[in-house]
């Protein structure tokens, strides 16, 4: 029978937002393979079940040689789609019949496709690949893949077979040869990928209101990397800086790094799962994220001053042009896969990683440890070892210790909420150094 949905509508007038929730009656019963609410105490939290296990080929075709780093790229070979000569680029552009301006999110996706960050992808997903990733969290050949990578459009004129020049302002970034065009099942996509189809979730809101009505698959040919305020090295360039005989632990963040974060990723190197003399790669995302997050350029400035202040040969800093989905467990898989392509063997999974709260009720969409559980369940398929983050607290007597140790020893904790921190920042009050680095606070105040 036909499936009935009540799509969300926005009416922007006098700041009124009218929401009609998706009703996916028969579909939600029939397609509950990826999500289950059994055993979940938080009614908004959804437990994620992993996809089926399958065998995948060890290597895929690519024009890029395997870089000399300890970690093999996802799928076996690191993709590099960027043309090297002006003649090649001019010839590629000459084949285009039209041009399009990329949105900030599309620009991030194109960059990660053409530089190999999304290896083994060589273009935007066609309908079969999109459906496989949405429903099973894997490519059609069974290789695990966290979230779909799609080109969205409202254009009625774009058609399969078209070759289009993709630009960022006046700068040509890539060409895309479209292979198909389809109308996605957005409610199903949101339900499977975000665990909910409510637009109270920022990812579902993005899919429902920012993305176009059509998705198009297409092969990418890279021309030029975007020019950004923050430098983003390619996976090949990052791999060249990493030791080929040591573990590399990735730390993902989308906010300024404060004292607790710093203690967390430096202490991760002492985890029994990490080999001797391992290094940590602090790899923040600087692309689009939640509307109320600090802008990427400002975050970049905080990272740069902190890098200088805390210089350590076992800590490396690079930047990732990735747009956040706030998809919790599924996004944890995506981040692990991307960092694998950048040469990382381990990945720190924090509490409520890539989590989000309802914009209406403030309730969490995911349980605090769902991302860790998903990562642990899929670590063998990914070939990346998750390192659970320590739950650190600051105490008057011992500085930063684990919450369990503080409780066991009766130590006195000091706390400062994010809301209170922002209030103190705006008010010009002194921020305690146990909470935040002075250099970071200065950058935040200068860019408020």
Short mmCIF file of C-alpha atoms in Angstrom, two decimals:
data_model
loop_
_atom_site.label_atom_id
_atom_site.label_comp_id
_atom_site.label_asym_id
_atom_site.label_seq_id
_atom_site.Cartn_x
_atom_site.Cartn_y
_atom_site.Cartn_z
CA UNK A 1 0.00 0.00 0.00
CA UNK A 2 1.16 3.58 -0.50
CA UNK A 3 2.99 5.09 2.45
CA UNK A 4 1.57 8.25 3.97
CA UNK A 5 3.75 10.96 5.41
CA UNK A 6 2.97 14.28 6.93
CA UNK A 7 5.97 16.33 5.85
CA UNK A 8 7.22 19.22 7.87
CA UNK A 9 6.28 22.64 6.73
CA UNK A 10 7.75 25.87 7.80
CA UNK A 11 5.77 29.06 7.81
CA UNK A 12 8.06 31.95 8.58
CA UNK A 13 5.94 34.86 9.61
CA UNK A 14 6.03 36.76 12.87
CA UNK A 15 8.65 34.19 13.93
CA UNK A 16 6.04 31.43 13.94
CA UNK A 17 7.21 27.93 13.19
CA UNK A 18 4.50 25.46 12.38
CA UNK A 19 5.61 21.89 12.50
CA UNK A 20 3.84 18.83 11.23
CA UNK A 21 5.62 15.66 12.28
CA UNK A 22 6.31 12.80 9.93
CA UNK A 23 3.87 9.93 10.32
CA UNK A 24 5.39 6.87 8.79
CA UNK A 25 2.85 4.29 9.91
CA UNK A 26 3.39 1.11 7.90
CA UNK A 27 6.94 2.01 6.91
CA UNK A 28 8.26 2.41 10.42
CA UNK A 29 6.99 -1.01 11.38
CA UNK A 30 8.36 -2.65 8.24
CA UNK A 31 11.74 -0.93 8.29
CA UNK A 32 12.70 -1.14 11.96
CA UNK A 33 15.86 -3.12 11.19
CA UNK A 34 18.23 -0.25 11.91
CA UNK A 35 16.60 1.16 15.05
CA UNK A 36 15.00 -0.35 18.10
CA UNK A 37 13.67 1.27 21.25
CA UNK A 38 13.91 -1.87 23.33
CA UNK A 39 15.80 -1.51 26.58
CA UNK A 40 16.16 2.25 26.26
CA UNK A 41 15.36 4.23 29.38
CA UNK A 42 15.46 7.66 27.73
CA UNK A 43 12.34 7.80 25.59
CA UNK A 44 14.11 10.02 23.04
CA UNK A 45 17.14 7.75 22.85
CA UNK A 46 17.25 5.17 20.10
CA UNK A 47 19.43 2.07 20.19
CA UNK A 48 21.25 1.44 16.92
CA UNK A 49 21.71 -2.05 15.53
CA UNK A 50 24.65 -2.73 13.25
CA UNK A 51 24.32 -3.90 9.66
CA UNK A 52 24.94 -7.40 8.48
CA UNK A 53 28.51 -8.65 8.17
CA UNK A 54 29.83 -9.36 4.70
CA UNK A 55 33.08 -9.87 2.85
CA UNK A 56 34.47 -7.01 0.76
CA UNK A 57 37.34 -6.85 -1.70
CA UNK A 58 40.63 -5.74 -0.18
CA UNK A 59 41.49 -3.26 -2.92
CA UNK A 60 39.60 -1.04 -5.32
CA UNK A 61 40.66 0.74 -8.45
CA UNK A 62 42.27 4.12 -7.91
CA UNK A 63 44.90 6.28 -9.54
CA UNK A 64 46.62 6.85 -6.21
CA UNK A 65 49.34 4.67 -4.67
CA UNK A 66 48.92 3.52 -1.07
CA UNK A 67 50.63 6.01 1.24
CA UNK A 68 53.31 4.78 3.66
CA UNK A 69 51.35 4.99 6.89
CA UNK A 70 50.50 2.23 9.31
CA UNK A 71 46.77 2.35 8.58
CA UNK A 72 45.40 1.19 5.22
CA UNK A 73 42.73 3.45 3.66
CA UNK A 74 39.09 2.41 3.81
CA UNK A 75 38.50 -0.11 1.06
CA UNK A 76 42.25 -0.63 0.51
CA UNK A 77 43.28 2.27 -1.74
CA UNK A 78 43.33 6.01 -1.15
CA UNK A 79 41.35 7.89 -3.80
CA UNK A 80 42.85 10.98 -5.46
CA UNK A 81 40.64 12.59 -8.10
CA UNK A 82 42.45 15.93 -8.42
CA UNK A 83 43.87 16.65 -11.88
CA UNK A 84 47.51 17.71 -11.81
CA UNK A 85 48.08 19.84 -14.92
CA UNK A 86 46.45 22.98 -16.28
CA UNK A 87 45.89 21.22 -19.60
CA UNK A 88 43.93 18.43 -17.94
CA UNK A 89 41.85 20.93 -15.97
CA UNK A 90 41.06 23.04 -19.04
CA UNK A 91 39.99 19.94 -20.94
CA UNK A 92 37.70 18.86 -18.10
CA UNK A 93 36.10 22.30 -17.87
CA UNK A 94 35.56 22.36 -21.66
CA UNK A 95 33.28 19.31 -21.36
CA UNK A 96 30.88 21.15 -19.03
CA UNK A 97 27.60 22.49 -20.36
CA UNK A 98 26.68 24.53 -17.28
CA UNK A 99 27.99 25.56 -13.87
CA UNK A 100 26.66 25.57 -10.32
CA UNK A 101 27.64 27.30 -7.10
CA UNK A 102 28.27 24.85 -4.26
CA UNK A 103 26.62 25.34 -0.89
CA UNK A 104 28.99 25.24 2.13
CA UNK A 105 27.95 21.66 2.90
CA UNK A 106 28.33 20.53 -0.71
CA UNK A 107 31.76 22.16 -0.85
CA UNK A 108 32.92 20.07 2.10
CA UNK A 109 31.56 16.88 0.52
CA UNK A 110 33.17 17.58 -2.87
CA UNK A 111 36.52 18.26 -1.23
CA UNK A 112 36.44 15.01 0.76
CA UNK A 113 35.40 13.01 -2.31
CA UNK A 114 38.17 14.36 -4.52
CA UNK A 115 40.97 14.32 -1.91
CA UNK A 116 40.20 10.79 -0.70
CA UNK A 117 38.71 11.63 2.67
CA UNK A 118 35.60 9.68 1.65
CA UNK A 119 37.56 6.81 0.06
CA UNK A 120 36.51 4.60 -1.64
CA UNK A 121 33.90 7.01 -3.08
CA UNK A 122 34.71 8.56 -6.46
CA UNK A 123 31.56 10.64 -6.70
CA UNK A 124 28.18 11.42 -5.19
CA UNK A 125 26.12 8.34 -4.39
CA UNK A 126 23.61 7.06 -6.94
CA UNK A 127 20.23 5.82 -5.80
CA UNK A 128 21.30 2.21 -5.21
CA UNK A 129 24.32 3.26 -3.15
CA UNK A 130 22.32 5.87 -1.25
CA UNK A 131 19.63 3.34 -0.37
CA UNK A 132 22.19 0.75 0.74
CA UNK A 133 23.93 3.22 3.06
CA UNK A 134 20.69 4.59 4.47
CA UNK A 135 19.13 1.21 5.19
CA UNK A 136 22.15 -1.00 5.91
CA UNK A 137 25.01 1.41 6.75
CA UNK A 138 27.12 -0.12 4.00
CA UNK A 139 27.96 0.28 0.32
CA UNK A 140 26.36 -2.18 -2.12
CA UNK A 141 29.43 -4.46 -1.93
CA UNK A 142 29.14 -4.63 1.87
CA UNK A 143 31.84 -2.15 2.92
CA UNK A 144 30.69 -0.27 6.01
CA UNK A 145 29.85 3.42 5.46
CA UNK A 146 28.20 5.61 8.10
CA UNK A 147 26.12 8.24 6.30
CA UNK A 148 25.06 8.93 2.70
CA UNK A 149 27.03 11.48 0.64
CA UNK A 150 24.61 13.08 -1.80
CA UNK A 151 24.30 15.98 -4.22
CA UNK A 152 20.98 17.73 -3.68
CA UNK A 153 19.18 20.10 -6.04
CA UNK A 154 15.80 21.65 -6.74
CA UNK A 155 16.61 22.04 -10.43
CA UNK A 156 14.19 20.50 -12.89
CA UNK A 157 16.66 21.04 -15.72
CA UNK A 158 19.63 18.98 -14.48
CA UNK A 159 19.58 15.50 -15.98
CA UNK A 160 21.66 12.32 -15.97
CA UNK A 161 24.37 12.66 -18.60
CA UNK A 162 24.96 16.35 -17.87
CA UNK A 163 28.51 17.40 -17.02
CA UNK A 164 28.54 20.44 -14.74
CA UNK A 165 31.27 22.72 -13.42
CA UNK A 166 31.07 23.09 -9.64
CA UNK A 167 32.36 26.40 -8.30
CA UNK A 168 33.00 28.18 -5.03
CA UNK A 169 32.59 31.83 -5.99
CA UNK A 170 34.83 32.33 -9.01
CA UNK A 171 37.03 29.34 -8.19
CA UNK A 172 36.40 26.13 -10.18
CA UNK A 173 36.49 23.24 -7.71
CA UNK A 174 35.42 20.14 -9.67
CA UNK A 175 33.30 18.79 -12.46
CA UNK A 176 30.54 16.27 -11.96
CA UNK A 177 29.16 13.91 -14.58
CA UNK A 178 25.66 13.09 -13.35
CA UNK A 179 24.61 9.45 -13.63
CA UNK A 180 21.11 9.46 -12.16
CA UNK A 181 18.47 11.62 -10.52
CA UNK A 182 15.98 10.46 -7.94
CA UNK A 183 13.53 11.65 -5.32
CA UNK A 184 14.84 10.48 -1.95
CA UNK A 185 12.69 9.10 0.82
CA UNK A 186 13.69 11.82 3.28
CA UNK A 187 11.61 10.60 6.24
CA UNK A 188 13.21 7.16 5.95
CA UNK A 189 16.66 8.70 5.54
CA UNK A 190 16.22 10.72 8.73
CA UNK A 191 14.77 7.82 10.68
CA UNK A 192 17.58 5.46 9.71
CA UNK A 193 20.49 7.90 9.92
CA UNK A 194 19.45 10.12 12.82
CA UNK A 195 17.12 7.78 14.69
CA UNK A 196 14.26 10.24 14.30
CA UNK A 197 12.35 12.11 11.61
CA UNK A 198 11.47 15.02 13.89
CA UNK A 199 12.84 18.38 12.80
CA UNK A 200 13.68 19.06 16.41
CA UNK A 201 16.85 17.18 15.42
CA UNK A 202 19.33 19.46 13.58
CA UNK A 203 20.22 16.77 11.03
CA UNK A 204 16.59 16.05 10.19
CA UNK A 205 15.98 19.79 10.02
CA UNK A 206 18.83 20.12 7.53
CA UNK A 207 17.52 17.30 5.33
CA UNK A 208 13.94 18.62 5.43
CA UNK A 209 14.60 22.32 4.90
CA UNK A 210 18.08 22.84 3.41
CA UNK A 211 18.46 20.00 0.93
CA UNK A 212 16.79 20.10 -2.45
CA UNK A 213 13.93 17.82 -3.50
CA UNK A 214 16.15 15.68 -5.77
CA UNK A 215 19.42 13.83 -5.19
CA UNK A 216 21.80 13.11 -8.07
CA UNK A 217 24.59 10.59 -8.35
CA UNK A 218 27.67 11.60 -10.29
CA UNK A 219 31.37 11.06 -10.89
CA UNK A 220 33.67 13.80 -9.58
CA UNK A 221 36.79 15.12 -11.31
CA UNK A 222 38.79 17.41 -9.04
CA UNK A 223 40.18 20.72 -10.28
CA UNK A 224 41.22 22.85 -7.30
CA UNK A 225 40.93 22.59 -3.54
CA UNK A 226 38.89 25.37 -1.94
CA UNK A 227 40.70 28.35 -0.45
CA UNK A 228 39.77 28.48 3.21
CA UNK A 229 40.64 30.59 6.23
CA UNK A 230 41.83 27.36 7.85
CA UNK A 231 44.23 25.10 5.92
CA UNK A 232 42.94 21.58 5.28
CA UNK A 233 45.61 19.10 4.25
CA UNK A 234 44.60 16.14 2.11
CA UNK A 235 44.72 12.62 3.55
CA UNK A 236 47.90 11.96 1.55
CA UNK A 237 49.55 15.08 2.97
CA UNK A 238 48.58 14.20 6.54
CA UNK A 239 49.80 10.63 6.11
CA UNK A 240 53.22 11.93 5.10
CA UNK A 241 53.56 13.58 8.52
CA UNK A 242 52.56 10.51 10.56
CA UNK A 243 54.83 7.72 11.81
CA UNK A 244 54.45 4.51 9.84
CA UNK A 245 55.32 2.28 12.78
CA UNK A 246 53.24 3.83 15.59
CA UNK A 247 49.59 4.00 16.53
CA UNK A 248 47.82 7.23 15.62
CA UNK A 249 44.88 8.20 17.83
CA UNK A 250 42.37 10.65 16.31
CA UNK A 251 40.51 13.19 18.42
CA UNK A 252 37.45 14.76 16.81
CA UNK A 253 35.95 18.00 18.09
CA UNK A 254 33.76 20.80 16.80
CA UNK A 255 34.20 23.24 19.70
CA UNK A 256 37.18 25.08 21.22
CA UNK A 257 39.44 22.78 23.21
CA UNK A 258 39.33 23.45 26.94
CA UNK A 259 41.35 21.91 29.76
CA UNK A 260 39.23 18.78 30.16
CA UNK A 261 39.43 18.05 26.41
CA UNK A 262 43.20 18.48 26.47
CA UNK A 263 43.59 16.14 29.44
CA UNK A 264 41.32 13.66 27.70
CA UNK A 265 43.22 13.34 24.42
CA UNK A 266 46.70 13.46 25.95
CA UNK A 267 45.82 10.77 28.50
CA UNK A 268 44.34 8.61 25.74
CA UNK A 269 47.91 7.79 24.69
CA UNK A 270 48.27 5.90 28.00
CA UNK A 271 45.29 3.66 27.26
CA UNK A 272 46.24 -0.04 27.12
CA UNK A 273 44.67 -0.21 23.65
CA UNK A 274 47.29 2.21 22.29
CA UNK A 275 50.80 1.00 21.48
CA UNK A 276 54.00 2.45 22.88
CA UNK A 277 55.02 5.92 21.64
CA UNK A 278 51.72 6.47 19.83
CA UNK A 279 50.72 9.97 18.74
CA UNK A 280 47.41 11.82 18.85
CA UNK A 281 46.02 13.65 15.83
CA UNK A 282 43.72 16.46 16.96
CA UNK A 283 41.51 16.78 13.89
CA UNK A 284 38.70 19.31 14.43
CA UNK A 285 35.90 19.80 11.93
CA UNK A 286 35.78 23.39 10.71
CA UNK A 287 32.84 23.14 8.31
CA UNK A 288 29.11 23.84 8.89
CA UNK A 289 27.68 22.50 12.12
CA UNK A 290 24.80 23.44 14.46
CA UNK A 291 23.45 26.97 14.11
CA UNK A 292 24.48 28.00 17.63
CA UNK A 293 28.04 26.63 17.44
CA UNK A 294 31.06 28.93 17.30
CA UNK A 295 31.99 29.72 13.64
CA UNK A 296 34.68 27.53 12.09
CA UNK A 297 37.12 30.40 11.52
CA UNK A 298 36.99 31.36 15.20
CA UNK A 299 37.40 27.74 16.28
CA UNK A 300 40.44 27.49 14.01
CA UNK A 301 42.04 30.50 15.70
CA UNK A 302 41.55 28.92 19.14
CA UNK A 303 43.21 25.72 17.95
CA UNK A 304 46.19 27.58 16.52
CA UNK A 305 46.97 29.48 19.73
CA UNK A 306 46.53 26.32 21.78
CA UNK A 307 48.83 24.39 19.44
CA UNK A 308 51.57 26.92 20.15
CA UNK A 309 50.91 27.04 23.88
CA UNK A 310 50.92 23.26 24.38
CA UNK A 311 53.55 22.24 21.81
CA UNK A 312 54.18 18.51 22.12
CA UNK A 313 55.82 16.17 19.60
CA UNK A 314 53.23 13.49 20.36
CA UNK A 315 50.32 15.83 19.51
CA UNK A 316 49.60 16.73 15.89
CA UNK A 317 46.99 19.26 14.71
CA UNK A 318 45.18 19.24 11.37
CA UNK A 319 41.79 20.48 10.17
CA UNK A 320 38.91 18.70 8.45
CA UNK A 321 36.47 20.32 5.97
CA UNK A 322 33.48 18.30 7.12
CA UNK A 323 29.88 19.39 7.75
CA UNK A 324 28.42 17.93 10.93
CA UNK A 325 25.13 16.03 10.92
CA UNK A 326 24.87 15.51 14.70
CA UNK A 327 23.91 11.92 13.90
CA UNK A 328 25.29 10.35 17.07
CA UNK A 329 26.24 6.67 16.57
CA UNK A 330 26.03 6.73 12.75
CA UNK A 331 28.22 9.83 12.64
CA UNK A 332 30.77 8.18 14.93
CA UNK A 333 31.18 5.51 12.24
CA UNK A 334 31.56 8.22 9.58
CA UNK A 335 34.25 10.00 11.59
CA UNK A 336 36.18 6.81 12.24
CA UNK A 337 36.09 5.94 8.53
CA UNK A 338 37.33 9.39 7.50
CA UNK A 339 40.16 9.37 10.07
CA UNK A 340 41.14 5.90 8.83
CA UNK A 341 41.69 7.47 5.42
CA UNK A 342 43.86 10.12 7.08
CA UNK A 343 46.05 7.37 8.54
CA UNK A 344 44.62 6.94 12.06
CA UNK A 345 44.54 3.54 13.74
CA UNK A 346 42.53 4.55 16.81
CA UNK A 347 39.69 6.97 17.48
CA UNK A 348 38.62 8.57 20.77
CA UNK A 349 34.89 8.17 21.36
CA UNK A 350 33.53 10.63 23.90
CA UNK A 351 30.30 10.59 25.83
CA UNK A 352 27.37 11.54 23.59
CA UNK A 353 29.66 11.93 20.58
CA UNK A 354 28.04 13.96 17.76
CA UNK A 355 24.92 14.02 19.90
CA UNK A 356 22.18 16.61 19.84
CA UNK A 357 19.25 17.81 21.87
CA UNK A 358 15.70 18.54 20.84
CA UNK A 359 15.29 22.19 19.90
CA UNK A 360 11.88 22.05 21.59
CA UNK A 361 12.28 20.02 24.78
CA UNK A 362 16.06 20.06 25.26
CA UNK A 363 16.11 16.27 25.68
CA UNK A 364 19.00 14.21 24.28
CA UNK A 365 18.29 12.23 21.12
CA UNK A 366 20.91 9.59 21.97
CA UNK A 367 22.12 7.82 25.05
CA UNK A 368 25.49 8.95 26.43
CA UNK A 369 27.27 5.76 25.35
CA UNK A 370 25.41 4.74 22.19
CA UNK A 371 28.21 6.01 19.94
CA UNK A 372 30.78 4.04 21.93
CA UNK A 373 28.64 0.90 21.72
CA UNK A 374 28.18 1.28 17.96
CA UNK A 375 31.90 1.89 17.41
CA UNK A 376 32.87 -1.12 19.50
CA UNK A 377 30.39 -3.34 17.65
CA UNK A 378 31.74 -2.25 14.24
CA UNK A 379 35.47 -1.84 14.99
CA UNK A 380 36.54 -5.01 13.20
CA UNK A 381 34.65 -4.08 10.03
CA UNK A 382 36.07 -0.58 10.16
CA UNK A 383 39.62 -1.57 11.03
CA UNK A 384 39.80 1.24 13.60
CA UNK A 385 40.10 0.73 17.36
CA UNK A 386 37.78 2.92 19.45
CA UNK A 387 39.32 4.37 22.60
CA UNK A 388 36.61 5.24 25.16
CA UNK A 389 37.18 8.69 26.57
CA UNK A 390 37.79 9.11 30.28
CA UNK A 391 35.06 10.79 32.30
CA UNK A 392 37.29 13.43 33.88
CA UNK A 393 36.40 15.92 36.59
CA UNK A 394 38.45 18.66 38.23
CA UNK A 395 39.09 18.38 41.96
CA UNK A 396 40.53 20.87 44.43
CA UNK A 397 42.97 18.30 45.80
CA UNK A 398 44.28 16.44 42.73
CA UNK A 399 43.36 18.44 39.65
CA UNK A 400 41.83 16.30 36.89
CA UNK A 401 40.99 12.72 37.84
CA UNK A 402 38.32 10.29 36.72
CA UNK A 403 34.87 10.76 38.19
CA UNK A 404 35.08 7.29 39.74
CA UNK A 405 38.35 8.14 41.50
CA UNK A 406 36.96 11.43 42.78
CA UNK A 407 33.93 9.68 44.22
CA UNK A 408 35.95 6.82 45.70
CA UNK A 409 38.39 9.16 47.45
CA UNK A 410 35.83 11.75 48.47
CA UNK A 411 37.56 14.53 46.53
CA UNK A 412 35.90 17.91 46.13
CA UNK A 413 34.85 18.57 42.53
CA UNK A 414 34.70 22.00 40.91
CA UNK A 415 32.18 22.47 38.13
CA UNK A 416 31.43 25.13 35.55
CA UNK A 417 28.61 24.62 33.07
CA UNK A 418 28.87 25.64 29.45
CA UNK A 419 26.03 28.11 29.94
CA UNK A 420 27.79 29.72 32.91
CA UNK A 421 31.07 29.82 30.97
CA UNK A 422 29.42 31.70 28.09
CA UNK A 423 27.82 34.14 30.52
CA UNK A 424 31.19 34.81 32.17
CA UNK A 425 32.80 35.18 28.75
CA UNK A 426 30.25 37.76 27.63
CA UNK A 427 30.44 39.57 30.95
CA UNK A 428 34.21 39.92 30.89
CA UNK A 429 34.61 37.90 34.08
CA UNK A 430 37.79 35.96 34.83
CA UNK A 431 37.57 32.38 33.60
CA UNK A 432 39.27 29.88 35.94
CA UNK A 433 42.39 28.40 34.34
CA UNK A 434 41.44 24.91 35.45
CA UNK A 435 38.50 25.19 33.03
CA UNK A 436 39.90 27.01 29.98
CA UNK A 437 43.24 28.09 28.55
CA UNK A 438 43.88 31.84 28.73
CA UNK A 439 44.92 31.97 25.07
CA UNK A 440 41.67 30.33 23.98
CA UNK A 441 39.58 32.66 26.14
CA UNK A 442 41.34 35.67 24.62
CA UNK A 443 40.55 34.55 21.06
CA UNK A 444 36.91 33.93 21.96
CA UNK A 445 36.58 37.39 23.48
CA UNK A 446 38.29 39.08 20.56
CA UNK A 447 35.88 37.41 18.14
CA UNK A 448 32.67 37.65 20.17
#
